[in-house]
PDB file of C-alpha atoms and ligand atoms in Angstrom:
ATOM      1  CA  MET D   1     -23.426 -44.031 -41.832  1.00 63.00           C
ATOM      2  CA  ILE D   2     -20.219 -42.253 -42.091  1.00 64.00           C
ATOM      3  CA  PRO D   3     -19.596 -39.345 -39.633  1.00 70.00           C
ATOM      4  CA  LYS D   4     -19.867 -35.729 -41.096  1.00 76.00           C
ATOM      5  CA  LYS D   5     -17.068 -34.343 -39.031  1.00 90.00           C
ATOM      6  CA  ILE D   6     -13.661 -34.597 -40.384  1.00 97.00           C
ATOM      7  CA  ARG D   7     -11.098 -34.628 -37.705  1.00 97.00           C
ATOM      8  CA  THR D   8      -7.997 -36.068 -39.518  1.00 98.00           C
ATOM      9  CA  ALA D   9      -5.626 -34.637 -42.186  1.00 98.00           C
ATOM     10  CA  VAL D  10      -3.264 -36.773 -43.929  1.00 98.00           C
ATOM     11  CA  PHE D  11      -0.050 -35.019 -45.492  1.00 98.00           C
ATOM     12  CA  PRO D  12       1.761 -37.510 -47.716  1.00 97.00           C
ATOM     13  CA  VAL D  13       5.454 -35.886 -47.465  1.00 96.00           C
ATOM     14  CA  ALA D  14       7.811 -38.679 -48.247  1.00 92.00           C
ATOM     15  CA  GLY D  15       8.510 -37.649 -51.807  1.00 87.00           C
ATOM     16  CA  ARG D  16      12.037 -36.966 -52.978  1.00 84.00           C
ATOM     17  CA  GLY D  17      11.688 -33.538 -54.615  1.00 85.00           C
ATOM     18  CA  ALA D  18      13.841 -34.373 -57.466  1.00 89.00           C
ATOM     19  CA  ARG D  19      12.599 -31.169 -59.228  1.00 90.00           C
ATOM     20  CA  PHE D  20      14.350 -28.936 -56.662  1.00 92.00           C
ATOM     21  CA  LEU D  21      17.529 -30.446 -56.317  1.00 93.00           C
ATOM     22  CA  PRO D  22      20.242 -29.568 -55.101  1.00 93.00           C
ATOM     23  CA  ALA D  23      17.927 -27.510 -52.601  1.00 91.00           C
ATOM     24  CA  THR D  24      16.198 -30.843 -51.641  1.00 91.00           C
ATOM     25  CA  LYS D  25      19.538 -32.863 -51.333  1.00 90.00           C
ATOM     26  CA  ALA D  26      19.558 -32.706 -47.536  1.00 89.00           C
ATOM     27  CA  SER D  27      16.213 -30.708 -46.772  1.00 91.00           C
ATOM     28  CA  PRO D  28      12.546 -31.740 -47.524  1.00 94.00           C
ATOM     29  CA  LYS D  29      10.762 -29.897 -50.355  1.00 94.00           C
ATOM     30  CA  GLU D  30       8.127 -29.432 -47.806  1.00 96.00           C
ATOM     31  CA  MET D  31      10.328 -27.297 -45.730  1.00 96.00           C
ATOM     32  CA  LEU D  32      11.025 -24.848 -48.613  1.00 96.00           C
ATOM     33  CA  PRO D  33       9.943 -21.429 -47.534  1.00 97.00           C
ATOM     34  CA  ILE D  34       7.452 -19.212 -49.140  1.00 98.00           C
ATOM     35  CA  VAL D  35       8.667 -15.805 -47.719  1.00 98.00           C
ATOM     36  CA  ASP D  36       9.043 -16.814 -44.074  1.00 96.00           C
ATOM     37  CA  LYS D  37       7.016 -20.015 -43.504  1.00 97.00           C
ATOM     38  CA  PRO D  38       7.742 -23.578 -44.965  1.00 97.00           C
ATOM     39  CA  LEU D  39       5.247 -24.976 -47.445  1.00 98.00           C
ATOM     40  CA  ILE D  40       4.271 -27.569 -44.871  1.00 98.00           C
ATOM     41  CA  GLN D  41       3.224 -24.957 -42.341  1.00 98.00           C
ATOM     42  CA  TYR D  42       0.680 -23.401 -44.843  1.00 98.00           C
ATOM     43  CA  ALA D  43      -0.468 -26.781 -45.432  1.00 98.00           C
ATOM     44  CA  VAL D  44      -1.039 -27.474 -41.558  1.00 98.00           C
ATOM     45  CA  GLU D  45      -2.568 -24.033 -41.157  1.00 97.00           C
ATOM     46  CA  GLU D  46      -5.191 -24.890 -43.959  1.00 98.00           C
ATOM     47  CA  ALA D  47      -6.201 -28.143 -42.459  1.00 98.00           C
ATOM     48  CA  ILE D  48      -6.461 -26.737 -38.941  1.00 98.00           C
ATOM     49  CA  ALA D  49      -8.628 -23.790 -40.240  1.00 97.00           C
ATOM     50  CA  ALA D  50     -11.008 -26.690 -41.735  1.00 98.00           C
ATOM     51  CA  GLY D  51     -11.470 -28.238 -38.487  1.00 97.00           C
ATOM     52  CA  ALA D  52      -8.660 -30.903 -38.574  1.00 98.00           C
ATOM     53  CA  GLU D  53      -7.205 -31.959 -35.015  1.00 97.00           C
ATOM     54  CA  LYS D  54      -5.271 -34.912 -35.822  1.00 98.00           C
ATOM     55  CA  LEU D  55      -2.505 -34.328 -38.404  1.00 98.00           C
ATOM     56  CA  VAL D  56      -0.780 -37.372 -39.650  1.00 98.00           C
ATOM     57  CA  PHE D  57       2.487 -37.054 -41.797  1.00 98.00           C
ATOM     58  CA  ILE D  58       3.535 -39.773 -44.020  1.00 97.00           C
ATOM     59  CA  THR D  59       7.313 -39.350 -44.090  1.00 95.00           C
ATOM     60  CA  SER D  60      10.447 -40.817 -44.949  1.00 91.00           C
ATOM     61  CA  SER D  61      14.024 -41.154 -43.338  1.00 86.00           C
ATOM     62  CA  SER D  62      15.251 -37.730 -44.684  1.00 84.00           C
ATOM     63  CA  LYS D  63      12.288 -35.729 -43.481  1.00 88.00           C
ATOM     64  CA  GLN D  64      13.128 -35.414 -39.704  1.00 91.00           C
ATOM     65  CA  SER D  65      13.237 -31.561 -39.987  1.00 93.00           C
ATOM     66  CA  ILE D  66       9.494 -31.597 -40.484  1.00 96.00           C
ATOM     67  CA  GLU D  67       9.022 -33.341 -37.116  1.00 95.00           C
ATOM     68  CA  ASN D  68      11.374 -30.799 -35.730  1.00 95.00           C
ATOM     69  CA  HIS D  69       9.597 -27.851 -37.089  1.00 96.00           C
ATOM     70  CA  PHE D  70       6.225 -29.022 -35.519  1.00 96.00           C
ATOM     71  CA  ASP D  71       7.659 -29.897 -32.073  1.00 93.00           C
ATOM     72  CA  ARG D  72       8.799 -27.350 -29.255  1.00 92.00           C
ATOM     73  CA  ASN D  73      12.382 -26.103 -29.439  1.00 94.00           C
ATOM     74  CA  PRO D  74      13.226 -25.317 -25.742  1.00 95.00           C
ATOM     75  CA  GLU D  75      16.763 -24.199 -26.416  1.00 95.00           C
ATOM     76  CA  LEU D  76      15.489 -21.550 -29.006  1.00 96.00           C
ATOM     77  CA  GLU D  77      12.458 -20.484 -26.954  1.00 95.00           C
ATOM     78  CA  HIS D  78      14.804 -19.837 -24.035  1.00 96.00           C
ATOM     79  CA  ALA D  79      17.287 -17.680 -26.087  1.00 97.00           C
ATOM     80  CA  LEU D  80      14.501 -15.715 -27.573  1.00 96.00           C
ATOM     81  CA  SER D  81      13.052 -15.187 -24.279  1.00 95.00           C
ATOM     82  CA  GLU D  82      16.338 -14.167 -22.712  1.00 95.00           C
ATOM     83  CA  SER D  83      16.926 -11.563 -25.571  1.00 96.00           C
ATOM     84  CA  GLY D  84      13.487 -10.268 -25.255  1.00 95.00           C
ATOM     85  CA  GLN D  85      12.427 -11.186 -28.673  1.00 96.00           C
ATOM     86  CA  ASN D  86       8.857 -11.869 -27.524  1.00 95.00           C
ATOM     87  CA  ASN D  87       7.276 -11.321 -30.922  1.00 94.00           C
ATOM     88  CA  LEU D  88       9.523 -14.149 -32.450  1.00 95.00           C
ATOM     89  CA  LEU D  89       9.018 -16.429 -29.362  1.00 96.00           C
ATOM     90  CA  SER D  90       5.272 -16.120 -29.673  1.00 94.00           C
ATOM     91  CA  ILE D  91       5.421 -16.999 -33.562  1.00 93.00           C
ATOM     92  CA  VAL D  92       7.809 -20.026 -32.530  1.00 94.00           C
ATOM     93  CA  LYS D  93       5.528 -21.288 -29.817  1.00 92.00           C
ATOM     94  CA  LYS D  94       2.137 -21.022 -31.792  1.00 91.00           C
ATOM     95  CA  ILE D  95       3.221 -23.143 -34.715  1.00 94.00           C
ATOM     96  CA  VAL D  96       0.856 -25.939 -33.827  1.00 93.00           C
ATOM     97  CA  PRO D  97      -1.928 -25.090 -31.251  1.00 92.00           C
ATOM     98  CA  PRO D  98      -2.022 -27.237 -28.113  1.00 90.00           C
ATOM     99  CA  ASN D  99      -5.179 -29.180 -28.812  1.00 93.00           C
ATOM    100  CA  ILE D 100      -3.652 -30.530 -32.239  1.00 96.00           C
ATOM    101  CA  ALA D 101      -1.921 -33.864 -32.552  1.00 96.00           C
ATOM    102  CA  CYS D 102       0.690 -34.403 -34.710  1.00 97.00           C
ATOM    103  CA  ILE D 103       1.473 -38.306 -35.825  1.00 97.00           C
ATOM    104  CA  TYR D 104       4.266 -39.391 -38.016  1.00 97.00           C
ATOM    105  CA  ILE D 105       4.159 -42.545 -39.986  1.00 97.00           C
ATOM    106  CA  ARG D 106       7.220 -43.713 -42.006  1.00 95.00           C
ATOM    107  CA  GLN D 107       6.508 -44.851 -45.556  1.00 94.00           C
ATOM    108  CA  GLY D 108       9.440 -47.433 -45.773  1.00 88.00           C
ATOM    109  CA  ALA D 109       9.734 -47.311 -49.558  1.00 90.00           C
ATOM    110  CA  PRO D 110       8.630 -44.688 -52.115  1.00 89.00           C
ATOM    111  CA  LEU D 111       5.714 -46.970 -53.631  1.00 95.00           C
ATOM    112  CA  GLY D 112       3.540 -44.026 -54.636  1.00 95.00           C
ATOM    113  CA  LEU D 113       0.689 -41.683 -53.364  1.00 97.00           C
ATOM    114  CA  GLY D 114      -1.757 -44.555 -52.996  1.00 98.00           C
ATOM    115  CA  HIS D 115       0.671 -46.409 -50.888  1.00 97.00           C
ATOM    116  CA  ALA D 116       1.402 -43.361 -48.688  1.00 97.00           C
ATOM    117  CA  ILE D 117      -2.348 -42.743 -47.952  1.00 98.00           C
ATOM    118  CA  LEU D 118      -2.895 -46.518 -47.060  1.00 98.00           C
ATOM    119  CA  CYS D 119      -0.078 -46.190 -44.412  1.00 97.00           C
ATOM    120  CA  SER D 120      -2.525 -43.784 -42.657  1.00 98.00           C
ATOM    121  CA  GLN D 121      -5.378 -46.420 -42.281  1.00 98.00           C
ATOM    122  CA  SER D 122      -4.819 -47.361 -38.681  1.00 96.00           C
ATOM    123  CA  VAL D 123      -4.733 -43.817 -37.385  1.00 97.00           C
ATOM    124  CA  VAL D 124      -7.589 -42.299 -39.437  1.00 97.00           C
ATOM    125  CA  GLY D 125      -9.797 -45.205 -38.751  1.00 95.00           C
ATOM    126  CA  ASN D 126     -13.442 -45.378 -39.993  1.00 96.00           C
ATOM    127  CA  GLU D 127     -14.102 -41.692 -40.582  1.00 97.00           C
ATOM    128  CA  PRO D 128     -13.993 -39.348 -43.522  1.00 98.00           C
ATOM    129  CA  PHE D 129     -10.534 -37.572 -43.800  1.00 98.00           C
ATOM    130  CA  PHE D 130      -8.768 -34.687 -45.656  1.00 98.00           C
ATOM    131  CA  VAL D 131      -5.560 -35.448 -48.026  1.00 98.00           C
ATOM    132  CA  HIS D 132      -3.385 -32.398 -48.613  1.00 98.00           C
ATOM    133  CA  LEU D 133      -0.392 -32.253 -51.098  1.00 98.00           C
ATOM    134  CA  ALA D 134       1.725 -29.423 -49.784  1.00 97.00           C
ATOM    135  CA  ASP D 135       3.416 -28.824 -53.207  1.00 96.00           C
ATOM    136  CA  ASP D 136       0.061 -27.315 -54.244  1.00 98.00           C
ATOM    137  CA  LEU D 137      -0.218 -24.049 -52.419  1.00 98.00           C
ATOM    138  CA  ILE D 138      -3.673 -22.412 -52.760  1.00 98.00           C
ATOM    139  CA  ASN D 139      -4.136 -18.854 -51.955  1.00 98.00           C
ATOM    140  CA  SER D 140      -7.958 -17.969 -51.159  1.00 97.00           C
ATOM    141  CA  GLU D 141     -10.125 -16.011 -48.864  1.00 97.00           C
ATOM    142  CA  ILE D 142     -11.772 -19.119 -47.720  1.00 98.00           C
ATOM    143  CA  PRO D 143      -9.104 -21.813 -47.242  1.00 98.00           C
ATOM    144  CA  CYS D 144      -9.443 -24.606 -49.795  1.00 98.00           C
ATOM    145  CA  LEU D 145     -10.020 -27.558 -47.408  1.00 98.00           C
ATOM    146  CA  GLU D 146     -12.806 -25.453 -45.616  1.00 98.00           C
ATOM    147  CA  GLN D 147     -14.676 -24.858 -48.825  1.00 98.00           C
ATOM    148  CA  MET D 148     -14.381 -28.584 -49.405  1.00 98.00           C
ATOM    149  CA  ARG D 149     -15.553 -29.308 -45.901  1.00 98.00           C
ATOM    150  CA  LYS D 150     -18.638 -27.240 -46.441  1.00 97.00           C
ATOM    151  CA  TYR D 151     -19.622 -29.111 -49.593  1.00 96.00           C
ATOM    152  CA  PHE D 152     -18.840 -32.446 -47.956  1.00 97.00           C
ATOM    153  CA  GLU D 153     -21.278 -31.807 -45.177  1.00 95.00           C
ATOM    154  CA  LEU D 154     -23.827 -31.326 -47.886  1.00 94.00           C
ATOM    155  CA  TYR D 155     -23.202 -34.501 -49.969  1.00 94.00           C
ATOM    156  CA  ASN D 156     -21.274 -36.684 -47.543  1.00 94.00           C
ATOM    157  CA  ALA D 157     -19.271 -38.199 -50.186  1.00 96.00           C
ATOM    158  CA  SER D 158     -15.849 -38.219 -51.436  1.00 98.00           C
ATOM    159  CA  LEU D 159     -14.695 -34.744 -52.857  1.00 98.00           C
ATOM    160  CA  LEU D 160     -11.575 -33.842 -55.073  1.00 98.00           C
ATOM    161  CA  GLY D 161     -10.321 -30.242 -55.611  1.00 98.00           C
ATOM    162  CA  VAL D 162      -9.976 -29.537 -59.286  1.00 98.00           C
ATOM    163  CA  GLU D 163      -8.986 -26.947 -61.623  1.00 97.00           C
ATOM    164  CA  TYR D 164      -8.863 -26.600 -65.485  1.00 97.00           C
ATOM    165  CA  VAL D 165      -5.503 -26.989 -66.844  1.00 97.00           C
ATOM    166  CA  HIS D 166      -3.869 -26.097 -70.329  1.00 97.00           C
ATOM    167  CA  ASP D 167      -3.494 -28.877 -72.763  1.00 97.00           C
ATOM    168  CA  GLU D 168       0.262 -28.937 -72.377  1.00 96.00           C
ATOM    169  CA  ASP D 169      -0.187 -29.707 -68.511  1.00 96.00           C
ATOM    170  CA  ILE D 170      -2.646 -32.648 -68.802  1.00 97.00           C
ATOM    171  CA  HIS D 171       0.119 -35.126 -68.632  1.00 96.00           C
ATOM    172  CA  ARG D 172       1.143 -34.077 -65.170  1.00 95.00           C
ATOM    173  CA  TYR D 173      -2.334 -34.573 -63.416  1.00 97.00           C
ATOM    174  CA  GLY D 174      -5.079 -37.017 -62.515  1.00 98.00           C
ATOM    175  CA  ILE D 175      -7.604 -35.793 -65.074  1.00 98.00           C
ATOM    176  CA  VAL D 176     -11.538 -36.493 -64.627  1.00 98.00           C
ATOM    177  CA  ALA D 177     -14.672 -36.745 -66.562  1.00 98.00           C
ATOM    178  CA  THR D 178     -17.835 -35.533 -64.814  1.00 98.00           C
ATOM    179  CA  GLU D 179     -21.515 -35.570 -65.078  1.00 97.00           C
ATOM    180  CA  VAL D 180     -24.126 -33.486 -62.934  1.00 95.00           C
ATOM    181  CA  ASP D 181     -26.151 -36.216 -61.019  1.00 93.00           C
ATOM    182  CA  SER D 182     -29.555 -36.104 -59.567  1.00 91.00           C
ATOM    183  CA  SER D 183     -28.274 -34.416 -56.713  1.00 89.00           C
ATOM    184  CA  GLY D 184     -27.161 -31.305 -58.703  1.00 90.00           C
ATOM    185  CA  ALA D 185     -23.561 -31.981 -57.990  1.00 94.00           C
ATOM    186  CA  SER D 186     -20.780 -32.840 -60.403  1.00 97.00           C
ATOM    187  CA  ARG D 187     -19.874 -36.602 -60.080  1.00 97.00           C
ATOM    188  CA  VAL D 188     -16.641 -38.118 -61.490  1.00 98.00           C
ATOM    189  CA  THR D 189     -17.334 -40.624 -64.126  1.00 98.00           C
ATOM    190  CA  LYS D 190     -13.839 -41.375 -65.097  1.00 98.00           C
ATOM    191  CA  ILE D 191     -10.251 -40.549 -63.822  1.00 98.00           C
ATOM    192  CA  VAL D 192      -7.159 -41.206 -65.554  1.00 97.00           C
ATOM    193  CA  GLU D 193      -3.681 -40.445 -63.932  1.00 97.00           C
ATOM    194  CA  LYS D 194      -1.279 -38.369 -66.053  1.00 97.00           C
ATOM    195  CA  PRO D 195      -3.006 -39.303 -69.456  1.00 97.00           C
ATOM    196  CA  ALA D 196      -1.508 -38.283 -72.801  1.00 97.00           C
ATOM    197  CA  LEU D 197      -3.541 -35.388 -74.416  1.00 97.00           C
ATOM    198  CA  LYS D 198      -5.170 -37.672 -76.844  1.00 96.00           C
ATOM    199  CA  ASP D 199      -6.393 -40.031 -73.942  1.00 96.00           C
ATOM    200  CA  ALA D 200      -7.528 -37.205 -71.457  1.00 97.00           C
ATOM    201  CA  PRO D 201     -11.358 -37.268 -70.850  1.00 97.00           C
ATOM    202  CA  SER D 202     -11.209 -33.345 -70.314  1.00 97.00           C
ATOM    203  CA  ASN D 203      -9.045 -30.722 -69.011  1.00 97.00           C
ATOM    204  CA  LEU D 204     -10.311 -30.813 -65.529  1.00 98.00           C
ATOM    205  CA  ALA D 205      -7.429 -31.754 -63.168  1.00 98.00           C
ATOM    206  CA  VAL D 206      -7.323 -33.095 -59.668  1.00 98.00           C
ATOM    207  CA  VAL D 207      -5.069 -30.808 -57.535  1.00 97.00           C
ATOM    208  CA  GLY D 208      -3.673 -31.602 -54.161  1.00 97.00           C
ATOM    209  CA  ARG D 209      -6.750 -31.458 -52.042  1.00 98.00           C
ATOM    210  CA  TYR D 210      -9.069 -34.457 -51.366  1.00 98.00           C
ATOM    211  CA  ILE D 211     -11.890 -35.495 -48.855  1.00 98.00           C
ATOM    212  CA  PHE D 212     -12.129 -39.365 -48.746  1.00 98.00           C
ATOM    213  CA  THR D 213     -14.806 -41.580 -47.138  1.00 98.00           C
ATOM    214  CA  PRO D 214     -12.815 -44.597 -45.550  1.00 97.00           C
ATOM    215  CA  GLU D 215     -14.103 -46.827 -48.197  1.00 98.00           C
ATOM    216  CA  ILE D 216     -10.928 -45.500 -50.186  1.00 98.00           C
ATOM    217  CA  PHE D 217      -8.827 -47.736 -47.874  1.00 98.00           C
ATOM    218  CA  LYS D 218     -10.513 -50.993 -49.242  1.00 98.00           C
ATOM    219  CA  LYS D 219      -9.621 -49.754 -52.761  1.00 98.00           C
ATOM    220  CA  LEU D 220      -6.293 -48.684 -51.892  1.00 98.00           C
ATOM    221  CA  SER D 221      -5.445 -52.202 -50.567  1.00 97.00           C
ATOM    222  CA  LEU D 222      -6.387 -53.691 -54.001  1.00 97.00           C
ATOM    223  CA  ILE D 223      -4.570 -51.531 -56.497  1.00 95.00           C
ATOM    224  CA  LYS D 224      -1.750 -52.684 -58.388  1.00 95.00           C
ATOM    225  CA  PHE D 225       1.489 -50.884 -59.605  1.00 93.00           C
ATOM    226  CA  SER D 226       0.700 -48.735 -62.786  1.00 94.00           C
ATOM    227  CA  VAL D 227       1.967 -45.303 -63.951  1.00 92.00           C
ATOM    228  CA  ASP D 228       5.500 -44.501 -63.068  1.00 92.00           C
ATOM    229  CA  ASN D 229       5.488 -48.159 -61.553  1.00 93.00           C
ATOM    230  CA  GLU D 230       3.816 -46.620 -58.365  1.00 93.00           C
ATOM    231  CA  LEU D 231       0.595 -47.490 -56.393  1.00 95.00           C
ATOM    232  CA  GLN D 232      -1.493 -44.845 -57.599  1.00 96.00           C
ATOM    233  CA  LEU D 233      -4.386 -42.911 -55.694  1.00 98.00           C
ATOM    234  CA  THR D 234      -5.892 -42.195 -58.969  1.00 98.00           C
ATOM    235  CA  ASP D 235      -6.514 -46.044 -59.508  1.00 98.00           C
ATOM    236  CA  ALA D 236      -8.274 -46.266 -56.180  1.00 98.00           C
ATOM    237  CA  ILE D 237     -10.547 -43.373 -56.790  1.00 98.00           C
ATOM    238  CA  SER D 238     -11.184 -45.005 -60.282  1.00 98.00           C
ATOM    239  CA  SER D 239     -12.601 -48.013 -58.554  1.00 98.00           C
ATOM    240  CA  LEU D 240     -14.428 -45.992 -55.769  1.00 98.00           C
ATOM    241  CA  ILE D 241     -16.510 -44.398 -58.429  1.00 98.00           C
ATOM    242  CA  ASN D 242     -18.147 -47.612 -59.233  1.00 97.00           C
ATOM    243  CA  ASP D 243     -19.233 -48.249 -55.481  1.00 97.00           C
ATOM    244  CA  GLU D 244     -20.166 -44.553 -54.380  1.00 97.00           C
ATOM    245  CA  PRO D 245     -20.363 -41.203 -55.537  1.00 97.00           C
ATOM    246  CA  VAL D 246     -17.275 -39.000 -55.723  1.00 98.00           C
ATOM    247  CA  TYR D 247     -17.897 -35.397 -56.602  1.00 98.00           C
ATOM    248  CA  VAL D 248     -15.444 -32.508 -57.728  1.00 98.00           C
ATOM    249  CA  LEU D 249     -15.189 -28.986 -56.370  1.00 98.00           C
ATOM    250  CA  PRO D 250     -13.672 -26.229 -58.678  1.00 97.00           C
ATOM    251  CA  PHE D 251     -12.635 -24.302 -55.416  1.00 97.00           C
ATOM    252  CA  ASP D 252     -12.150 -20.321 -55.374  1.00 97.00           C
ATOM    253  CA  GLY D 253      -8.625 -19.452 -55.278  1.00 98.00           C
ATOM    254  CA  THR D 254      -5.237 -19.461 -57.073  1.00 98.00           C
ATOM    255  CA  ARG D 255      -3.009 -22.546 -56.940  1.00 98.00           C
ATOM    256  CA  TYR D 256       0.700 -22.487 -57.224  1.00 98.00           C
ATOM    257  CA  ASP D 257       2.456 -25.605 -58.202  1.00 96.00           C
ATOM    258  CA  CYS D 258       5.326 -25.274 -55.667  1.00 96.00           C
ATOM    259  CA  GLY D 259       6.639 -28.423 -56.825  1.00 93.00           C
ATOM    260  CA  SER D 260       7.963 -26.538 -59.980  1.00 93.00           C
ATOM    261  CA  LYS D 261      10.452 -23.791 -59.998  1.00 95.00           C
ATOM    262  CA  LEU D 262       8.270 -21.379 -61.655  1.00 96.00           C
ATOM    263  CA  GLY D 263       5.119 -21.961 -59.662  1.00 96.00           C
ATOM    264  CA  TYR D 264       7.398 -21.751 -56.613  1.00 97.00           C
ATOM    265  CA  LEU D 265       8.693 -18.223 -57.783  1.00 98.00           C
ATOM    266  CA  LYS D 266       5.312 -17.101 -58.567  1.00 98.00           C
ATOM    267  CA  ALA D 267       3.906 -18.182 -55.087  1.00 98.00           C
ATOM    268  CA  THR D 268       6.788 -16.294 -53.505  1.00 98.00           C
ATOM    269  CA  VAL D 269       5.942 -13.024 -55.317  1.00 98.00           C
ATOM    270  CA  GLN D 270       2.582 -13.062 -54.654  1.00 98.00           C
ATOM    271  CA  TYR D 271       3.045 -13.959 -50.948  1.00 98.00           C
ATOM    272  CA  GLY D 272       5.696 -11.553 -50.676  1.00 98.00           C
ATOM    273  CA  LEU D 273       3.384  -8.745 -52.105  1.00 98.00           C
ATOM    274  CA  GLU D 274       0.785  -9.791 -49.500  1.00 97.00           C
ATOM    275  CA  HIS D 275       3.179  -9.919 -46.459  1.00 97.00           C
ATOM    276  CA  ALA D 276       2.417  -7.501 -43.724  1.00 95.00           C
ATOM    277  CA  GLU D 277       6.024  -6.654 -42.989  1.00 95.00           C
ATOM    278  CA  ILE D 278       7.817  -6.535 -46.500  1.00 97.00           C
ATOM    279  CA  GLY D 279       4.622  -6.231 -48.969  1.00 97.00           C
ATOM    280  CA  VAL D 280       4.717  -2.395 -49.376  1.00 98.00           C
ATOM    281  CA  LYS D 281       8.573  -2.244 -50.095  1.00 98.00           C
ATOM    282  CA  PHE D 282       8.461  -5.351 -51.969  1.00 97.00           C
ATOM    283  CA  SER D 283       5.854  -3.990 -54.373  1.00 97.00           C
ATOM    284  CA  GLU D 284       7.949  -0.744 -54.938  1.00 97.00           C
ATOM    285  CA  TYR D 285      10.999  -2.805 -55.670  1.00 97.00           C
ATOM    286  CA  LEU D 286       9.019  -4.938 -58.411  1.00 96.00           C
ATOM    287  CA  LYS D 287       7.774  -1.551 -59.775  1.00 94.00           C
ATOM    288  CA  ASN D 288      11.291  -0.244 -60.101  1.00 93.00           C
ATOM    289  CA  ILE D 289      12.800  -3.412 -61.675  1.00 92.00           C
ATOM    290  CA  THR D 290       9.885  -3.860 -64.276  1.00 86.00           C
ATOM    291  CA  LYS D 291       9.744  -0.353 -65.444  1.00 81.00           C
ATOM    292  CA  PRO D 292      10.604   0.119 -68.948  1.00 78.00           C
ATOM    293  CA  GLN D 293      14.217   1.324 -69.408  1.00 70.00           C
ATOM    294  CA  ASN D 294      14.739   4.693 -71.366  1.00 64.00           C
ATOM    295  CA  LYS D 295      17.478   4.132 -73.791  1.00 57.00           C
TER     296      LYS D 295
HETATM  297  C1  G1P T   1      -0.249 -36.301 -57.726  1.00 79.11           C
HETATM  298  C2  G1P T   1      -1.592 -37.151 -58.055  1.00 79.11           C
HETATM  299  C3  G1P T   1      -2.360 -36.638 -59.344  1.00 79.11           C
HETATM  300  C4  G1P T   1      -2.662 -35.039 -59.083  1.00 79.11           C
HETATM  301  C5  G1P T   1      -1.577 -34.484 -58.389  1.00 79.11           C
HETATM  302  C6  G1P T   1      -1.802 -32.935 -58.088  1.00 79.11           C
HETATM  303  O1  G1P T   1       0.577 -36.432 -58.598  1.00 79.11           O
HETATM  304  O2  G1P T   1      -1.081 -38.511 -58.511  1.00 79.11           O
HETATM  305  O3  G1P T   1      -3.415 -37.286 -59.697  1.00 79.11           O
HETATM  306  O4  G1P T   1      -3.325 -34.630 -60.115  1.00 79.11           O
HETATM  307  O5  G1P T   1      -0.852 -34.881 -57.548  1.00 79.11           O
HETATM  308  O6  G1P T   1      -0.833 -32.207 -57.653  1.00 79.11           O
HETATM  309  P1  G1P T   1       2.062 -35.900 -58.271  1.00 79.11           P
HETATM  310  O7  G1P T   1       2.215 -34.220 -58.494  1.00 79.11           O
HETATM  311  O8  G1P T   1       2.527 -36.444 -56.902  1.00 79.11           O
HETATM  312  O9  G1P T   1       2.997 -36.675 -59.340  1.00 79.11           O
END
């Protein structure tokens, strides 16, 4: 019997971030800020809000600033303390609460998302776990992984966060077909990685939130290189659905694809408008620059 408590969240962060070059030449895409917090910190906060205590980052050689971000920085803390900047000091010290363990595993070669998740097997063990892709930033009242955790507790099966996408975006996602099973939940009957529109089983796309039972590791260890010549998580899910149910959850919230420039800018505007310190002024500024000009 699989335990229902999810303690571990896996963050695949080894990707190159080519769509954001030159910004990502020397700095990981996951460290790009939305207003004043890097994307990876939003990811970590979401996982912790859903109960994760063990954070597993699948990294690569160019991602050391992620480790630094979640580590203490005594020199900075000392300087902030000396200059009486206690508010900033407390922000810096509280990035990761003390009961949370951060574990870093290097993915030696960029072999794909499936391979990245397989790298976490020895740390995750025989338990269900979250997978969070930091590019997909989700703004919601209840954090997306928390919505999924509650759903998982009802069905005790793997679960994919999904949303409908336009025809022209289908080729960028894993796309699923589903049917309602006897438990009343939507079960995946087919999943295809980045299909052409004509081959897509629906418009329902998998976004970067997953809960997996440990069975996924057996499937990941058997997959072959496929789309983009990578080991694809989608192929492991496609095999898993033959053995056990995999459900989908169309979560509540707005997703921003922060791996794309437009999505990143939209997120920046939205989080800027909601920001306690600058929201009101930013809103006034936007109203001014979007006012129809008198000619
Ligand atoms: C990955 C997955 C894809 C999923 C997407 C969500 O693709 O392979 O199935 O739909 O994340 O963002 P990537 O964006 O890494 O190419």
